[in-house]
C-alpha cells in the first residue's frame, strides 16, 4: 500500500527471543524519494514508531491514503523530511504470523501469548532492531 502511494518503503523481519517473526515496515523518507536514497538519509532523521492495537496491523496507519484532508499521519510525518517512520506488527496478526519452530496453522502453542509478550518481547526486539 505504501509503495502504491509512491513512498519509499522497506520491509524487515524481526525475530523475538521466543522465536516469533515480526514484520515491520519503514517509510524512511518523503513521497517520491527513492528507497536507497531514503535509507542512506534515514540515519540523520528522527525515528518515529507506530504501534497498532489488538486485532489490527500496521495497514491501519496508512489506510486513509496519501492525499487530501485525510492524509495518513505516517505520510504527513515522512513528508517533512525530518523523520524516519517505522510501523510494527505485533505477533499473531496477518503480517507477523510466523515463528522459527511453531506452525500457527497446526500448533496451538503458537497462540499461547498475551498482551504481556507484546511489551516484554515484541517491542524490545523491534527497538533493538531499529537501533542497529
mmCIF file of N, CA, C and O in Angstrom, residues 23-71:
data_model
loop_
_atom_site.group_PDB
_atom_site.id
_atom_site.type_symbol
_atom_site.label_atom_id
_atom_site.label_comp_id
_atom_site.label_asym_id
_atom_site.label_seq_id
_atom_site.Cartn_x
_atom_site.Cartn_y
_atom_site.Cartn_z
ATOM 1 N N UNK A 23 6.965 -8.687 11.301
ATOM 2 C CA UNK A 23 7.264 -7.885 10.119
ATOM 3 C C UNK A 23 7.080 -6.420 10.480
ATOM 4 O O UNK A 23 6.042 -6.034 11.019
ATOM 5 N N UNK A 24 8.098 -5.619 10.191
ATOM 6 C CA UNK A 24 7.972 -4.183 10.396
ATOM 7 C C UNK A 24 8.180 -3.493 9.058
ATOM 8 O O UNK A 24 8.898 -3.993 8.194
ATOM 9 N N UNK A 25 7.492 -2.385 8.887
ATOM 10 C CA UNK A 25 7.603 -1.590 7.664
ATOM 11 C C UNK A 25 8.188 -0.234 8.023
ATOM 12 O O UNK A 25 7.933 0.302 9.107
ATOM 13 N N UNK A 26 8.939 0.293 7.076
ATOM 14 C CA UNK A 26 9.627 1.559 7.314
ATOM 15 C C UNK A 26 9.413 2.483 6.128
ATOM 16 O O UNK A 26 9.548 2.082 4.973
ATOM 17 N N UNK A 27 9.061 3.725 6.431
ATOM 18 C CA UNK A 27 8.991 4.784 5.423
ATOM 19 C C UNK A 27 10.132 5.737 5.778
ATOM 20 O O UNK A 27 9.980 6.618 6.618
ATOM 21 N N UNK A 28 11.302 5.541 5.165
ATOM 22 C CA UNK A 28 12.480 6.304 5.581
ATOM 23 C C UNK A 28 12.564 7.731 5.049
ATOM 24 O O UNK A 28 13.481 8.463 5.413
ATOM 25 N N UNK A 29 11.602 8.126 4.195
ATOM 26 C CA UNK A 29 11.685 9.473 3.638
ATOM 27 C C UNK A 29 10.401 9.896 2.963
ATOM 28 O O UNK A 29 9.410 9.165 2.952
ATOM 29 N N UNK A 30 10.390 11.078 2.384
ATOM 30 C CA UNK A 30 9.181 11.649 1.792
ATOM 31 C C UNK A 30 8.773 10.999 0.465
ATOM 32 O O UNK A 30 9.542 10.267 -0.155
ATOM 33 N N UNK A 31 7.570 11.303 0.063
ATOM 34 C CA UNK A 31 6.994 10.798 -1.177
ATOM 35 C C UNK A 31 7.920 11.098 -2.353
ATOM 36 O O UNK A 31 8.471 12.188 -2.472
ATOM 37 N N UNK A 32 8.084 10.096 -3.207
ATOM 38 C CA UNK A 32 8.884 10.262 -4.410
ATOM 39 C C UNK A 32 10.372 10.016 -4.235
ATOM 40 O O UNK A 32 11.088 9.856 -5.212
ATOM 41 N N UNK A 33 10.838 9.988 -3.008
ATOM 42 C CA UNK A 33 12.259 9.738 -2.777
ATOM 43 C C UNK A 33 12.535 8.242 -2.979
ATOM 44 O O UNK A 33 11.753 7.406 -2.562
ATOM 45 N N UNK A 34 13.631 7.923 -3.632
ATOM 46 C CA UNK A 34 13.977 6.526 -3.900
ATOM 47 C C UNK A 34 14.356 5.822 -2.597
ATOM 48 O O UNK A 34 14.994 6.422 -1.725
ATOM 49 N N UNK A 35 13.962 4.535 -2.433
ATOM 50 C CA UNK A 35 14.246 3.811 -1.184
ATOM 51 C C UNK A 35 15.719 3.797 -0.786
ATOM 52 O O UNK A 35 16.042 3.983 0.380
ATOM 53 N N UNK A 36 16.621 3.602 -1.739
ATOM 54 C CA UNK A 36 18.051 3.559 -1.404
ATOM 55 C C UNK A 36 18.525 4.912 -0.881
ATOM 56 O O UNK A 36 19.226 5.002 0.131
ATOM 57 N N UNK A 37 18.113 5.982 -1.532
ATOM 58 C CA UNK A 37 18.481 7.344 -1.102
ATOM 59 C C UNK A 37 17.882 7.626 0.279
ATOM 60 O O UNK A 37 18.557 8.166 1.153
ATOM 61 N N UNK A 38 16.622 7.247 0.474
ATOM 62 C CA UNK A 38 15.963 7.463 1.763
ATOM 63 C C UNK A 38 16.654 6.713 2.884
ATOM 64 O O UNK A 38 16.829 7.236 3.976
ATOM 65 N N UNK A 39 17.010 5.463 2.609
ATOM 66 C CA UNK A 39 17.665 4.647 3.630
ATOM 67 C C UNK A 39 18.992 5.269 4.063
ATOM 68 O O UNK A 39 19.346 5.243 5.241
ATOM 69 N N UNK A 40 19.729 5.830 3.124
ATOM 70 C CA UNK A 40 21.002 6.477 3.454
ATOM 71 C C UNK A 40 20.790 7.732 4.300
ATOM 72 O O UNK A 40 21.565 8.013 5.210
ATOM 73 N N UNK A 41 19.757 8.487 3.985
ATOM 74 C CA UNK A 41 19.468 9.718 4.723
ATOM 75 C C UNK A 41 18.800 9.459 6.068
ATOM 76 O O UNK A 41 18.795 10.326 6.944
ATOM 77 N N UNK A 42 18.212 8.276 6.233
ATOM 78 C CA UNK A 42 17.400 7.977 7.418
ATOM 79 C C UNK A 42 18.173 8.075 8.726
ATOM 80 O O UNK A 42 17.602 8.418 9.756
ATOM 81 N N UNK A 43 19.470 7.795 8.687
ATOM 82 C CA UNK A 43 20.270 7.851 9.911
ATOM 83 C C UNK A 43 20.264 9.240 10.541
ATOM 84 O O UNK A 43 20.381 9.376 11.756
ATOM 85 N N UNK A 44 20.082 10.266 9.730
ATOM 86 C CA UNK A 44 20.060 11.638 10.236
ATOM 87 C C UNK A 44 18.648 12.083 10.628
ATOM 88 O O UNK A 44 18.477 13.174 11.165
ATOM 89 N N UNK A 45 17.665 11.256 10.341
ATOM 90 C CA UNK A 45 16.268 11.609 10.641
ATOM 91 C C UNK A 45 15.848 11.011 11.982
ATOM 92 O O UNK A 45 16.317 9.959 12.390
ATOM 93 N N UNK A 46 14.934 11.678 12.656
ATOM 94 C CA UNK A 46 14.426 11.212 13.939
ATOM 95 C C UNK A 46 13.473 10.036 13.724
ATOM 96 O O UNK A 46 12.516 10.145 12.955
ATOM 97 N N UNK A 47 13.720 8.901 14.406
ATOM 98 C CA UNK A 47 12.814 7.765 14.231
ATOM 99 C C UNK A 47 11.489 7.968 14.969
ATOM 100 O O UNK A 47 11.449 8.540 16.061
ATOM 101 N N UNK A 48 10.412 7.501 14.335
ATOM 102 C CA UNK A 48 9.070 7.517 14.924
ATOM 103 C C UNK A 48 8.515 6.114 14.744
ATOM 104 O O UNK A 48 8.565 5.562 13.644
ATOM 105 N N UNK A 49 7.975 5.523 15.820
ATOM 106 C CA UNK A 49 7.439 4.167 15.756
ATOM 107 C C UNK A 49 5.939 4.176 16.014
ATOM 108 O O UNK A 49 5.482 4.695 17.026
ATOM 109 N N UNK A 50 5.187 3.581 15.092
ATOM 110 C CA UNK A 50 3.737 3.419 15.239
ATOM 111 C C UNK A 50 3.437 2.001 15.711
ATOM 112 O O UNK A 50 3.962 1.034 15.146
ATOM 113 N N UNK A 51 2.579 1.888 16.722
ATOM 114 C CA UNK A 51 2.155 0.598 17.270
ATOM 115 C C UNK A 51 0.643 0.471 17.121
ATOM 116 O O UNK A 51 -0.088 1.350 17.554
ATOM 117 N N UNK A 52 0.184 -0.626 16.575
ATOM 118 C CA UNK A 52 -1.259 -0.830 16.393
ATOM 119 C C UNK A 52 -1.894 -1.463 17.632
ATOM 120 O O UNK A 52 -1.201 -1.957 18.519
ATOM 121 N N UNK A 53 -3.220 -1.472 17.658
ATOM 122 C CA UNK A 53 -3.959 -2.098 18.742
ATOM 123 C C UNK A 53 -4.289 -3.547 18.430
ATOM 124 O O UNK A 53 -3.877 -4.103 17.418
ATOM 125 N N UNK A 54 -5.061 -4.145 19.312
ATOM 126 C CA UNK A 54 -5.428 -5.552 19.150
ATOM 127 C C UNK A 54 -6.295 -5.743 17.903
ATOM 128 O O UNK A 54 -7.033 -4.855 17.513
ATOM 129 N N UNK A 55 -6.159 -6.901 17.291
ATOM 130 C CA UNK A 55 -6.914 -7.287 16.095
ATOM 131 C C UNK A 55 -6.687 -6.325 14.929
ATOM 132 O O UNK A 55 -7.585 -6.073 14.135
ATOM 133 N N UNK A 56 -5.484 -5.797 14.833
ATOM 134 C CA UNK A 56 -5.180 -4.846 13.769
ATOM 135 C C UNK A 56 -3.794 -5.125 13.217
ATOM 136 O O UNK A 56 -3.145 -6.099 13.578
ATOM 137 N N UNK A 57 -3.342 -4.237 12.324
ATOM 138 C CA UNK A 57 -1.989 -4.325 11.772
ATOM 139 C C UNK A 57 -1.532 -2.921 11.409
ATOM 140 O O UNK A 57 -2.289 -1.961 11.520
ATOM 141 N N UNK A 58 -0.313 -2.824 10.911
ATOM 142 C CA UNK A 58 0.198 -1.502 10.558
ATOM 143 C C UNK A 58 -0.489 -0.913 9.328
ATOM 144 O O UNK A 58 -0.347 0.274 9.055
ATOM 145 N N UNK A 59 -1.242 -1.719 8.600
ATOM 146 C CA UNK A 59 -2.011 -1.184 7.459
ATOM 147 C C UNK A 59 -2.979 -0.089 7.904
ATOM 148 O O UNK A 59 -3.265 0.829 7.150
ATOM 149 N N UNK A 60 -3.451 -0.211 9.121
ATOM 150 C CA UNK A 60 -4.394 0.762 9.677
ATOM 151 C C UNK A 60 -3.852 2.186 9.584
ATOM 152 O O UNK A 60 -4.590 3.120 9.294
ATOM 153 N N UNK A 61 -2.552 2.339 9.774
ATOM 154 C CA UNK A 61 -1.963 3.674 9.823
ATOM 155 C C UNK A 61 -1.930 4.387 8.474
ATOM 156 O O UNK A 61 -1.869 5.603 8.426
ATOM 157 N N UNK A 62 -1.924 3.631 7.381
ATOM 158 C CA UNK A 62 -1.824 4.244 6.054
ATOM 159 C C UNK A 62 -3.087 4.063 5.214
ATOM 160 O O UNK A 62 -3.139 4.487 4.060
ATOM 161 N N UNK A 63 -4.106 3.460 5.798
ATOM 162 C CA UNK A 63 -5.328 3.125 5.049
ATOM 163 C C UNK A 63 -6.083 4.346 4.531
ATOM 164 O O UNK A 63 -6.768 4.263 3.516
ATOM 165 N N UNK A 64 -5.940 5.478 5.173
ATOM 166 C CA UNK A 64 -6.708 6.655 4.740
ATOM 167 C C UNK A 64 -6.107 7.341 3.519
ATOM 168 O O UNK A 64 -6.672 8.284 2.990
ATOM 169 N N UNK A 65 -4.939 6.864 3.062
ATOM 170 C CA UNK A 65 -4.370 7.390 1.831
ATOM 171 C C UNK A 65 -3.291 8.433 2.033
ATOM 172 O O UNK A 65 -2.931 8.789 3.152
ATOM 173 N N UNK A 66 -2.803 8.927 0.900
ATOM 174 C CA UNK A 66 -1.660 9.840 0.929
ATOM 175 C C UNK A 66 -1.977 11.233 0.392
ATOM 176 O O UNK A 66 -1.072 12.019 0.149
ATOM 177 N N UNK A 67 -3.247 11.529 0.211
ATOM 178 C CA UNK A 67 -3.643 12.826 -0.357
ATOM 179 C C UNK A 67 -4.782 13.449 0.440
ATOM 180 O O UNK A 67 -5.531 12.769 1.114
ATOM 181 N N UNK A 68 -4.922 14.733 0.310
ATOM 182 C CA UNK A 68 -6.077 15.459 0.842
ATOM 183 C C UNK A 68 -6.119 15.589 2.347
ATOM 184 O O UNK A 68 -5.138 15.365 3.049
ATOM 185 N N UNK A 69 -7.329 15.952 2.828
ATOM 186 C CA UNK A 69 -7.539 16.209 4.247
ATOM 187 C C UNK A 69 -7.376 14.963 5.112
ATOM 188 O O UNK A 69 -7.111 15.068 6.302
ATOM 189 N N UNK A 70 -7.575 13.787 4.524
ATOM 190 C CA UNK A 70 -7.485 12.553 5.306
ATOM 191 C C UNK A 70 -6.133 11.857 5.137
ATOM 192 O O UNK A 70 -6.003 10.665 5.390
ATOM 193 N N UNK A 71 -5.128 12.603 4.722
ATOM 194 C CA UNK A 71 -3.793 12.031 4.523
ATOM 195 C C UNK A 71 -3.318 11.361 5.808
ATOM 196 O O UNK A 71 -3.363 11.953 6.895
#
